[in-house]
Each structure stands twice: as C-alpha cells, then as structure tokens.
Coordinates of C-alpha atoms in Angstrom, one line a residue:
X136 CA 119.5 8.0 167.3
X137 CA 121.3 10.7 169.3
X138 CA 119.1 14.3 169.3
X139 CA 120.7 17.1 167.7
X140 CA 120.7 19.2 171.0
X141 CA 122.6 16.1 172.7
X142 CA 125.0 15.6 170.0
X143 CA 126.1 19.1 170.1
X144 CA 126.2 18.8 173.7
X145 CA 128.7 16.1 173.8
X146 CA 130.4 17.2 171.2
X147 CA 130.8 21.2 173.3
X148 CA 132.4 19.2 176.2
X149 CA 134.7 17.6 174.3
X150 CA 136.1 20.0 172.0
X151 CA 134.9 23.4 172.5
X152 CA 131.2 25.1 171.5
X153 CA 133.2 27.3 168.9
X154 CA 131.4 27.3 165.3
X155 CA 134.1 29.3 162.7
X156 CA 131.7 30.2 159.6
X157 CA 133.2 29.0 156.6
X158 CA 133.5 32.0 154.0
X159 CA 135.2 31.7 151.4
X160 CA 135.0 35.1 149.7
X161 CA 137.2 36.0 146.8
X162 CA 139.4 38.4 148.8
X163 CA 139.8 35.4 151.5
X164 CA 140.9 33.1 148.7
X165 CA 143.3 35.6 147.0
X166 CA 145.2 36.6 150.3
X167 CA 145.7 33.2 150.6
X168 CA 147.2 32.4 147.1
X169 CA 144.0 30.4 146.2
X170 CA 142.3 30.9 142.8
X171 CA 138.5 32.3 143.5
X172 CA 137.4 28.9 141.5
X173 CA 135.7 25.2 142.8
X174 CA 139.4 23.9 143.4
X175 CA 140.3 27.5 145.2
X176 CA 137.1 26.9 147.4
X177 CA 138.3 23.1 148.5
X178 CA 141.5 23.8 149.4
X179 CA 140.7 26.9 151.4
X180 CA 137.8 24.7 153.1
X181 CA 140.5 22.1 153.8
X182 CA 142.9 24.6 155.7
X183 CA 140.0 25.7 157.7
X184 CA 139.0 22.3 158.5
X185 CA 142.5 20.8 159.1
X186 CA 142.8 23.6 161.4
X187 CA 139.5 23.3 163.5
X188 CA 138.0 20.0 163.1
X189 CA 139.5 18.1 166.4
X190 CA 138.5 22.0 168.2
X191 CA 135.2 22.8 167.4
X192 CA 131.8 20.8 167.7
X193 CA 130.1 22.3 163.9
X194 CA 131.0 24.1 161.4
X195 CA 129.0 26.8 159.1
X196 CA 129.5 27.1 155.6
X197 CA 128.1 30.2 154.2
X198 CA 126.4 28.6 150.9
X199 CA 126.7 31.8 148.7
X200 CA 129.7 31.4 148.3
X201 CA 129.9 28.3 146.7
X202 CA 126.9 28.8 144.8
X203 CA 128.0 31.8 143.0
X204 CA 130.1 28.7 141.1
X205 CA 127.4 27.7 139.7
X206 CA 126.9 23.8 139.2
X207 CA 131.0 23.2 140.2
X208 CA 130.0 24.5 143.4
X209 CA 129.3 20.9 144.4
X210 CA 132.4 19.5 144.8
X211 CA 133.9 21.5 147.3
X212 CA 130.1 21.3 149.2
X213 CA 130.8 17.4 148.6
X214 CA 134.4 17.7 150.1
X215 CA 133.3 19.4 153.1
X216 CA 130.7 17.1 153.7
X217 CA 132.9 14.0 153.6
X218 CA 135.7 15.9 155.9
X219 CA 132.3 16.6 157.8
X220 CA 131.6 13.2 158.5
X221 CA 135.0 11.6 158.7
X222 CA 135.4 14.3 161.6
X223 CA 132.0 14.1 163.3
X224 CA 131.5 17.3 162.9
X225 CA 128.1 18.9 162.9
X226 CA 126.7 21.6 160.1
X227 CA 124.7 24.2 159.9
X228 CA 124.2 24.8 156.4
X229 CA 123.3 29.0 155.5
X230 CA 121.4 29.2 152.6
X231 CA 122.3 32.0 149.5
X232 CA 119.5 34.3 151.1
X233 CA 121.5 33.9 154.9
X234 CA 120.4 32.9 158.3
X235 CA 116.6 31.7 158.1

C-alpha cells in the first residue's frame, strides 16, 4: 500500500498540488441556478469535479454543507466519493465543526 504522503506526492507532479474546497453554500448553488437541496448539492459537486478532477491531486469537501440536509445529505457525499475514486482523487473530509 502506497503512504498517503507518497500518494499525494505523485499525484502533485502529475497534476498540480491545488486542493479547491468544495462549498456548496446556498448562495453558491442559487447563482448557479441549482436548487439549495441533495440533488442541487450533486450537481454543483459534479461541475466542480468535471472541472478539476484531471488538475488537482485532492479535493475538500466542507461537510456542513451537506449535513445541514440532514439524512439526504448522503447521496451527494456518496456521489462524490464514487467521482472520488473513479478519478483517483484524494479527500480530505472537514468535519461540521471545521478543520480539526
């Protein structure tokens, strides 16, 4: 198994060290003529990853924001953590309370 410090190593070179935070508030959603809902959230997540995925070596989903859907927050989180692994992507999660 490749360490965590060498996968995001590899992944840098090759793409770039960039890691866009992904946060999906409910201005961010309207300006973008998405509904503030679980569907709302997926799509906007898709744009963003559409957009970076073959750029960036993680990505960083700010969890409040899907959380504040209460138990439909799930499947955009699930969506993103397909796209996350069909890309190769690595995560760093933020919890509701932020950066730990």
């Amino acid at each position: 198994m490749i360490a965590l410090a060498e996968r995001f190593t590899e992944l840098a070179r090759a793409r770039s060290a960039l890691c866009p935070g992904i946060d999906p508030c409910e201005e961010m959603l309207y300006c973008r003529g998405l509904r503030d809902d679980p569907d709302g959230l997926r799509q906007f997540c898709d744009r963003v990853l559409d957009a970076a995925a073959d750029r960036v070596a993680m990505i960083k989903p700010q969890m409040a924001f899907f959380e504040r859907h209460g138990p439909d927050r799930n499947r955009p989180r699930e969506a993103i953590e397909r796209y996350r692994d069909a890309a190769g992507l690595l995560w760093k999660a933020v919890p509701a309370g932020g950066e730990v």
